[in-house]
Amino acid sequence: MDGPAYRVIGKSLPRADAWEKVRGRPIYAGDLALSGMLHGRIVRSPYASARIVSIDTRAAAALSGVAAVLTHADVPRNELRMELPGRMAEATAGAVLATQPVLAADRVRFQGEPVVAIAAETPEVAAHAAELVEVEYEELPGVFDPLESLRPGAALVHEGGNVLRRWQLRKGDIREGFGRAEVVVEHTYRTPFVDHVYIETETGVGWIDAEGVLTLRVSTQVLEHFRDVAEVLRLPHSRVRLEGAYLGGGFGGKEDVTVECLLGLLVWKTRRAVQLVFSREESFIGHGKRHPYVMRYKTGAMRNGELVALEAELYSDAGAYAALSPWVLFYSLVTATGPYRVPHVHVDAATVYTNNPIASAYRTFGSIQTCIAYEGQMDALAQALGMDPLELREKNFLHKGDAIATGQVLESEPMLGETMRRAWAALGPPRRAEAPVRIGRGLAASFTPYGRMCWTRDSASAWVGMELDGTAVVRCAAPDVGGGQTASLCSIAAELLGLPAERVVAVGRDSHFTPRAGTTTATRQLFMSGNAVLKAAREVRRHLVEQAAEMLEAAPADVELYDGRAFVRGASDRSLALAEVVKAATAAGRPTQVLDKFDAPSAPTIDPLTGQGKPFNDYTFGTQAVEVEVDEETGVTRATRLVACYDVGQAINRQSTEGQIEGGAVQGLGHALLEEVVLEQGISKNPHLLDYKIPTTLDAPVIESILLESGNGLGPFGAKGIGEPAMTPTPAAVMNAVSRAIGRRITDLPITAERVLAKLKSRA
Amino acid sequence: VSLDLDFTLNGRPCRIDCPPHWTVLDLLRDGLSLLGAKDGCGEGVCGACTVLLDGRPIRACLVLAARLDGHALVSIEGLEGDALDPLQDAFAELGASQCGFCTPGMIMSAKALLAVDPAPSAHDVREALAGNLCRCTGYVKIIEAVLAAAQRLGSHSAVEGEGG
């Protein structure tokens, strides 16, 4: 392939932060200790649904070493509001949006809901005080299943009703579609609550700075939460500052507010520095999970495999408060058909309140559940048709110029067939196993949006500046969740400015001191902040080139920047160190520092009745293929080999891109085989890593990543986002592989040994 | 009541008083301001607090500091001499560290492995690191990094890769 020749972009480069991380040096949010710092502790509801009769904090407050024991009465505006700019009100019309209080007042709606916040001189005293808080509860009936929650007479979680939000998608004529269909397959798929299990729990430390600004250093994907803290405390937004730290993982679980408002409240009330660290158990019961879904799918096709109709009902369990549930479900709506041409589509989707844990953002944001269903359906359909599953997919894949079910026409080729064929081929020749082990192979194609919904009018800003020594600085408030976001921004600037990557540094991720970049969520940072850095760096480059042209007595068009020097094209003896150019440019009054902003293309909200419109600017397409071994005696499944092939547009840092894919695949494998938050009447039975298993080195398969680079993405250099897409197809591929191995269709996750054995005992 | 501990920390003598209920992790983080070992679960499952006690990997969150008296403790901060440990180099170069939170514990477990088995197979590495959870990397580059470090350290040439 003849791509443009980049000097930094696309290489496999160690990240600057890696050298610090291997030495154990980065100061994570929970590592920062300030002198005289208090320690926070949260008293949480042990009940999933109860009325608070009384809260008695007197004994706790009287304990020596306790600085504050706060209840709802101490919260100036007791509401965790989430105001996203950009037509969100319009898009939310008709929803019952129940926001969570910071501290529960008269009612608790899920186990783990915060009721009292304590600050004390030591963690031990804070823990003791928590035991002395007396909260009297009166248990209330609850509802713990989204389908039961929809029934008349179900206990109400909120006054406005249990349906948080419905969405619908209509295309063609579903009756006509099924009228034509020669083969119809119907299955119901069920997925569980899943936890992010970042290794670093939610943490933060806060203080009031010399200017009286409430400053919080928090492990968060969203520095813009400073506004939410300000709203809760009724402070001007400018009086609250969020300082970003390295994150010990996020995956969407640090997208909603976690410690921010509780911490801000404790600091503001005590006027002292406070540290708040959630224990692993608190993390399990306290933060939003991946939504469990029930998905009823009916897919119709002609005998030749051509899809003609798809009907789906999607129900997601939102848990006790709204959080991001409407939008998670919206991603499911948009992706409900999978990356296939389907002329007649009818999807009804509802996200429903229960007294289960809150569900909210988790990597793929609603795209993973539908992939399980649409790809399960494709394999079931292939079986019903007696057709090769790859051939069936190939026949129906979307191509450039085709429309997805919302009517949005794809402006570039998704390359789905190539991703599928290459992933499948790379699994290698078939292997045989001896009883009791059965081998199965399966795959799943997928599409996942990158970047926010078009109607949000998303934007990101960045500042790029040269130093007099010829190094460059990027300032951009994009939290680095560990995916290498910061290093990629530096690489983009380095490429433009002709510098080796290590001569560009990014300083600060801070709501006060760095340009607003927006959230590190929705696979948007490379697309959004990447483009902002690109724009700013391009402008700096223009000034440097003009200056160098003058100095080298050449036309600007003939000046090239690389290796930290300015050259005249074709005359390698005529060059200048960039530092000299920067000094001269500064002396000449040329700008060498530029602040710029990137605005994503926007579009109106989608039609609320038909779901028609342009929901997202672009999508990342790819396929994962996996081989599993299933022991038919024990039911235990092991993934042995996994191949992922995506069109990533352009890898910015190959190592980071592969890292995203490998990590996403293993996280998806956990979702497929191991992970489930087990609840009994809303009470978690496994809020510990001993009982909630995630994949270890012994569970992870050998993984191969195949990167296609079409250059068609909307990010810098034609890059697409990969963070979330990396995980989307894994559970579906594993489910299809296990189904193939045992000759029975698996439809429910996780695929535990018990489920496999039960299926094996059932008739095919 | 406090304990008077006398032990070797990262190759140097260390004398310190600490409360008797403190774990090794409490002592490292709160008593000695060595923050490389992380607290990911507090119950010995995630491995982020792994350090070496007399060369063997321990979960610092489960072992009482009292156990240190008269023994030798090595944490991530004690791994590098004039240069980084080959494991540290390999982890950084090969992208084995993403968010970095599990990295110190992961490297310490790998260090313990290479001390007893300088030429491990990929499967040996998987077994040795099975008690260290990572949620970012899928372990691929971690395993590669340990094998690469072994090779660099190694007199032994037979290092197996995994499948192709």
mmCIF file of N, CA, C and O in Angstrom, chain A residues 446-503:
data_model
loop_
_atom_site.group_PDB
_atom_site.id
_atom_site.type_symbol
_atom_site.label_atom_id
_atom_site.label_comp_id
_atom_site.label_asym_id
_atom_site.label_seq_id
_atom_site.Cartn_x
_atom_site.Cartn_y
_atom_site.Cartn_z
ATOM 1 N N SER A 446 -18.775 -6.249 13.415
ATOM 2 C CA SER A 446 -19.362 -5.254 14.310
ATOM 3 C C SER A 446 -19.218 -3.859 13.739
ATOM 4 O O SER A 446 -18.371 -3.614 12.884
ATOM 5 N N PHE A 447 -20.048 -2.966 14.236
ATOM 6 C CA PHE A 447 -19.800 -1.550 14.001
ATOM 7 C C PHE A 447 -20.130 -0.764 15.245
ATOM 8 O O PHE A 447 -21.072 -1.068 15.964
ATOM 9 N N THR A 448 -19.278 0.198 15.517
ATOM 10 C CA THR A 448 -19.351 0.973 16.749
ATOM 11 C C THR A 448 -19.061 2.436 16.403
ATOM 12 O O THR A 448 -18.096 2.715 15.700
ATOM 13 N N PRO A 449 -19.896 3.345 16.889
ATOM 14 C CA PRO A 449 -19.608 4.750 16.617
ATOM 15 C C PRO A 449 -18.328 5.203 17.331
ATOM 16 O O PRO A 449 -17.971 4.651 18.367
ATOM 17 N N TYR A 450 -17.636 6.166 16.753
ATOM 18 C CA TYR A 450 -16.622 6.887 17.528
ATOM 19 C C TYR A 450 -16.975 8.362 17.458
ATOM 20 O O TYR A 450 -17.356 8.866 16.409
ATOM 21 N N GLY A 451 -16.861 9.041 18.588
ATOM 22 C CA GLY A 451 -17.317 10.431 18.665
ATOM 23 C C GLY A 451 -18.764 10.474 19.115
ATOM 24 O O GLY A 451 -19.500 9.504 18.994
ATOM 25 N N ARG A 452 -19.137 11.621 19.637
ATOM 26 C CA ARG A 452 -20.477 11.765 20.200
ATOM 27 C C ARG A 452 -21.553 11.841 19.132
ATOM 28 O O ARG A 452 -21.279 12.051 17.969
ATOM 29 N N MET A 453 -22.783 11.770 19.606
ATOM 30 C CA MET A 453 -23.933 11.952 18.737
ATOM 31 C C MET A 453 -23.833 13.314 18.059
ATOM 32 O O MET A 453 -23.495 14.316 18.692
ATOM 33 N N CYS A 454 -24.169 13.348 16.771
ATOM 34 C CA CYS A 454 -23.967 14.571 15.968
ATOM 35 C C CYS A 454 -24.667 15.777 16.566
ATOM 36 O O CYS A 454 -24.171 16.896 16.482
ATOM 37 N N TRP A 455 -25.838 15.538 17.156
ATOM 38 C CA TRP A 455 -26.608 16.693 17.609
ATOM 39 C C TRP A 455 -25.990 17.358 18.829
ATOM 40 O O TRP A 455 -26.406 18.448 19.216
ATOM 41 N N THR A 456 -24.990 16.739 19.452
ATOM 42 C CA THR A 456 -24.385 17.355 20.635
ATOM 43 C C THR A 456 -23.432 18.486 20.272
ATOM 44 O O THR A 456 -22.940 19.184 21.157
ATOM 45 N N ARG A 457 -23.142 18.653 18.985
ATOM 46 C CA ARG A 457 -22.233 19.724 18.548
ATOM 47 C C ARG A 457 -20.939 19.698 19.347
ATOM 48 O O ARG A 457 -20.546 20.694 19.967
ATOM 49 N N ASP A 458 -20.311 18.577 19.339
ATOM 50 C CA ASP A 458 -19.113 18.354 20.142
ATOM 51 C C ASP A 458 -17.951 19.223 19.642
ATOM 52 O O ASP A 458 -17.839 19.494 18.452
ATOM 53 N N SER A 459 -17.129 19.642 20.590
ATOM 54 C CA SER A 459 -15.937 20.390 20.205
ATOM 55 C C SER A 459 -14.801 20.094 21.181
ATOM 56 O O SER A 459 -15.028 19.586 22.281
ATOM 57 N N ALA A 460 -13.590 20.385 20.757
ATOM 58 C CA ALA A 460 -12.411 20.215 21.613
ATOM 59 C C ALA A 460 -11.398 21.286 21.256
ATOM 60 O O ALA A 460 -11.286 21.678 20.086
ATOM 61 N N SER A 461 -10.687 21.765 22.252
ATOM 62 C CA SER A 461 -9.678 22.794 22.031
ATOM 63 C C SER A 461 -8.300 22.278 22.429
ATOM 64 O O SER A 461 -8.187 21.401 23.286
ATOM 65 N N ALA A 462 -7.290 22.841 21.824
ATOM 66 C CA ALA A 462 -5.917 22.486 22.177
ATOM 67 C C ALA A 462 -4.993 23.652 21.869
ATOM 68 O O ALA A 462 -5.290 24.479 21.000
ATOM 69 N N TRP A 463 -3.928 23.686 22.584
ATOM 70 C CA TRP A 463 -2.901 24.722 22.424
ATOM 71 C C TRP A 463 -1.595 24.024 22.098
ATOM 72 O O TRP A 463 -1.240 23.042 22.745
ATOM 73 N N VAL A 464 -0.912 24.516 21.101
ATOM 74 C CA VAL A 464 0.395 23.952 20.749
ATOM 75 C C VAL A 464 1.384 25.111 20.675
ATOM 76 O O VAL A 464 1.091 26.138 20.044
ATOM 77 N N GLY A 465 2.502 24.954 21.333
ATOM 78 C CA GLY A 465 3.483 26.037 21.332
ATOM 79 C C GLY A 465 4.906 25.516 21.250
ATOM 80 O O GLY A 465 5.216 24.417 21.695
ATOM 81 N N MET A 466 5.766 26.337 20.645
ATOM 82 C CA MET A 466 7.184 25.986 20.552
ATOM 83 C C MET A 466 7.941 26.631 21.709
ATOM 84 O O MET A 466 7.641 27.762 22.111
ATOM 85 N N GLU A 467 8.938 25.944 22.177
ATOM 86 C CA GLU A 467 9.868 26.536 23.133
ATOM 87 C C GLU A 467 11.112 27.001 22.366
ATOM 88 O O GLU A 467 11.375 26.555 21.249
ATOM 89 N N LEU A 468 11.894 27.859 23.002
ATOM 90 C CA LEU A 468 13.060 28.426 22.310
ATOM 91 C C LEU A 468 14.137 27.381 22.018
ATOM 92 O O LEU A 468 15.011 27.604 21.180
ATOM 93 N N ASP A 469 14.095 26.256 22.686
ATOM 94 C CA ASP A 469 15.095 25.218 22.410
ATOM 95 C C ASP A 469 14.638 24.281 21.299
ATOM 96 O O ASP A 469 15.265 23.266 21.029
ATOM 97 N N GLY A 470 13.524 24.603 20.692
ATOM 98 C CA GLY A 470 13.071 23.766 19.586
ATOM 99 C C GLY A 470 12.218 22.584 19.999
ATOM 100 O O GLY A 470 11.874 21.754 19.172
ATOM 101 N N THR A 471 11.871 22.483 21.272
ATOM 102 C CA THR A 471 10.913 21.464 21.694
ATOM 103 C C THR A 471 9.518 22.084 21.647
ATOM 104 O O THR A 471 9.367 23.299 21.485
ATOM 105 N N ALA A 472 8.513 21.239 21.761
ATOM 106 C CA ALA A 472 7.139 21.741 21.668
ATOM 107 C C ALA A 472 6.311 21.249 22.846
ATOM 108 O O ALA A 472 6.615 20.218 23.456
ATOM 109 N N VAL A 473 5.282 22.016 23.143
ATOM 110 C CA VAL A 473 4.390 21.694 24.257
ATOM 111 C C VAL A 473 2.959 21.638 23.730
ATOM 112 O O VAL A 473 2.553 22.490 22.942
ATOM 113 N N VAL A 474 2.237 20.615 24.174
ATOM 114 C CA VAL A 474 0.806 20.513 23.876
ATOM 115 C C VAL A 474 0.059 20.714 25.179
ATOM 116 O O VAL A 474 0.391 20.102 26.191
ATOM 117 N N ARG A 475 -0.915 21.593 25.156
ATOM 118 C CA ARG A 475 -1.770 21.772 26.325
ATOM 119 C C ARG A 475 -3.194 21.483 25.905
ATOM 120 O O ARG A 475 -3.737 22.144 25.011
ATOM 121 N N CYS A 476 -3.757 20.473 26.542
ATOM 122 C CA CYS A 476 -5.062 19.986 26.115
ATOM 123 C C CYS A 476 -5.629 19.182 27.282
ATOM 124 O O CYS A 476 -4.990 18.247 27.762
ATOM 125 N N ALA A 477 -6.812 19.556 27.759
ATOM 126 C CA ALA A 477 -7.349 18.943 28.986
ATOM 127 C C ALA A 477 -8.033 17.611 28.699
ATOM 128 O O ALA A 477 -9.176 17.387 29.069
ATOM 129 N N ALA A 478 -7.323 16.734 28.020
ATOM 130 C CA ALA A 478 -7.862 15.411 27.702
ATOM 131 C C ALA A 478 -7.321 14.393 28.697
ATOM 132 O O ALA A 478 -6.129 14.092 28.666
ATOM 133 N N PRO A 479 -8.170 13.874 29.579
ATOM 134 C CA PRO A 479 -7.671 12.874 30.523
ATOM 135 C C PRO A 479 -7.096 11.663 29.789
ATOM 136 O O PRO A 479 -7.640 11.241 28.772
ATOM 137 N N ASP A 480 -5.979 11.158 30.289
ATOM 138 C CA ASP A 480 -5.380 9.945 29.726
ATOM 139 C C ASP A 480 -5.784 8.783 30.614
ATOM 140 O O ASP A 480 -5.341 8.664 31.745
ATOM 141 N N VAL A 481 -6.647 7.937 30.097
ATOM 142 C CA VAL A 481 -7.162 6.838 30.913
ATOM 143 C C VAL A 481 -6.249 5.618 30.870
ATOM 144 O O VAL A 481 -6.563 4.581 31.426
ATOM 145 N N GLY A 482 -5.113 5.765 30.179
ATOM 146 C CA GLY A 482 -4.182 4.651 30.064
ATOM 147 C C GLY A 482 -4.066 4.146 28.634
ATOM 148 O O GLY A 482 -3.211 3.341 28.320
ATOM 149 N N GLY A 483 -4.938 4.657 27.787
ATOM 150 C CA GLY A 483 -4.924 4.213 26.395
ATOM 151 C C GLY A 483 -3.865 4.901 25.552
ATOM 152 O O GLY A 483 -3.720 4.595 24.370
ATOM 153 N N GLY A 484 -3.159 5.857 26.147
ATOM 154 C CA GLY A 484 -2.132 6.548 25.376
ATOM 155 C C GLY A 484 -2.650 7.799 24.695
ATOM 156 O O GLY A 484 -2.071 8.269 23.720
ATOM 157 N N GLN A 485 -3.744 8.348 25.216
ATOM 158 C CA GLN A 485 -4.332 9.544 24.618
ATOM 159 C C GLN A 485 -3.312 10.676 24.533
ATOM 160 O O GLN A 485 -3.171 11.327 23.501
ATOM 161 N N THR A 486 -2.593 10.907 25.625
ATOM 162 C CA THR A 486 -1.643 12.011 25.681
ATOM 163 C C THR A 486 -0.523 11.805 24.675
ATOM 164 O O THR A 486 -0.160 12.712 23.925
ATOM 165 N N ALA A 487 0.019 10.604 24.651
ATOM 166 C CA ALA A 487 1.134 10.325 23.737
ATOM 167 C C ALA A 487 0.690 10.502 22.289
ATOM 168 O O ALA A 487 1.453 10.998 21.452
ATOM 169 N N SER A 488 -0.542 10.116 21.987
ATOM 170 C CA SER A 488 -1.012 10.269 20.606
ATOM 171 C C SER A 488 -1.116 11.740 20.231
ATOM 172 O O SER A 488 -0.773 12.119 19.106
ATOM 173 N N LEU A 489 -1.583 12.568 21.156
ATOM 174 C CA LEU A 489 -1.669 14.002 20.862
ATOM 175 C C LEU A 489 -0.271 14.564 20.598
ATOM 176 O O LEU A 489 -0.069 15.369 19.686
ATOM 177 N N CYS A 490 0.701 14.109 21.387
ATOM 178 C CA CYS A 490 2.083 14.569 21.172
ATOM 179 C C CYS A 490 2.601 14.099 19.820
ATOM 180 O O CYS A 490 3.309 14.843 19.124
ATOM 181 N N SER A 491 2.262 12.869 19.451
ATOM 182 C CA SER A 491 2.733 12.341 18.165
ATOM 183 C C SER A 491 2.178 13.148 17.007
ATOM 184 O O SER A 491 2.867 13.378 16.009
ATOM 185 N N ILE A 492 0.930 13.551 17.129
ATOM 186 C CA ILE A 492 0.302 14.338 16.059
ATOM 187 C C ILE A 492 1.040 15.665 15.894
ATOM 188 O O ILE A 492 1.395 16.069 14.786
ATOM 189 N N ALA A 493 1.313 16.325 17.019
ATOM 190 C CA ALA A 493 2.047 17.590 16.957
ATOM 191 C C ALA A 493 3.456 17.353 16.428
ATOM 192 O O ALA A 493 3.965 18.126 15.608
ATOM 193 N N ALA A 494 4.089 16.277 16.859
ATOM 194 C CA ALA A 494 5.459 15.980 16.431
ATOM 195 C C ALA A 494 5.525 15.795 14.916
ATOM 196 O O ALA A 494 6.436 16.294 14.251
ATOM 197 N N GLU A 495 4.549 15.066 14.383
ATOM 198 C CA GLU A 495 4.532 14.827 12.938
ATOM 199 C C GLU A 495 4.453 16.155 12.181
ATOM 200 O O GLU A 495 5.188 16.393 11.222
ATOM 201 N N LEU A 496 3.570 17.024 12.630
ATOM 202 C CA LEU A 496 3.375 18.299 11.937
ATOM 203 C C LEU A 496 4.594 19.205 12.069
ATOM 204 O O LEU A 496 4.942 19.925 11.142
ATOM 205 N N LEU A 497 5.215 19.171 13.236
ATOM 206 C CA LEU A 497 6.290 20.122 13.513
ATOM 207 C C LEU A 497 7.666 19.574 13.163
ATOM 208 O O LEU A 497 8.677 20.245 13.378
ATOM 209 N N GLY A 498 7.689 18.360 12.660
ATOM 210 C CA GLY A 498 8.967 17.792 12.257
ATOM 211 C C GLY A 498 9.879 17.487 13.427
ATOM 212 O O GLY A 498 11.097 17.652 13.350
ATOM 213 N N LEU A 499 9.291 17.076 14.527
ATOM 214 C CA LEU A 499 10.082 16.766 15.718
ATOM 215 C C LEU A 499 9.995 15.276 16.022
ATOM 216 O O LEU A 499 8.972 14.642 15.754
ATOM 217 N N PRO A 500 11.046 14.711 16.619
ATOM 218 C CA PRO A 500 10.895 13.359 17.153
ATOM 219 C C PRO A 500 9.856 13.388 18.276
ATOM 220 O O PRO A 500 9.739 14.407 18.973
ATOM 221 N N ALA A 501 9.104 12.307 18.442
ATOM 222 C CA ALA A 501 7.997 12.305 19.398
ATOM 223 C C ALA A 501 8.443 12.733 20.789
ATOM 224 O O ALA A 501 7.714 13.427 21.505
ATOM 225 N N GLU A 502 9.659 12.346 21.180
ATOM 226 C CA GLU A 502 10.070 12.636 22.559
ATOM 227 C C GLU A 502 10.361 14.124 22.777
ATOM 228 O O GLU A 502 10.575 14.553 23.899
ATOM 229 N N ARG A 503 10.359 14.917 21.701
ATOM 230 C CA ARG A 503 10.602 16.346 21.894
ATOM 231 C C ARG A 503 9.304 17.153 21.974
ATOM 232 O O ARG A 503 9.322 18.376 21.948
#
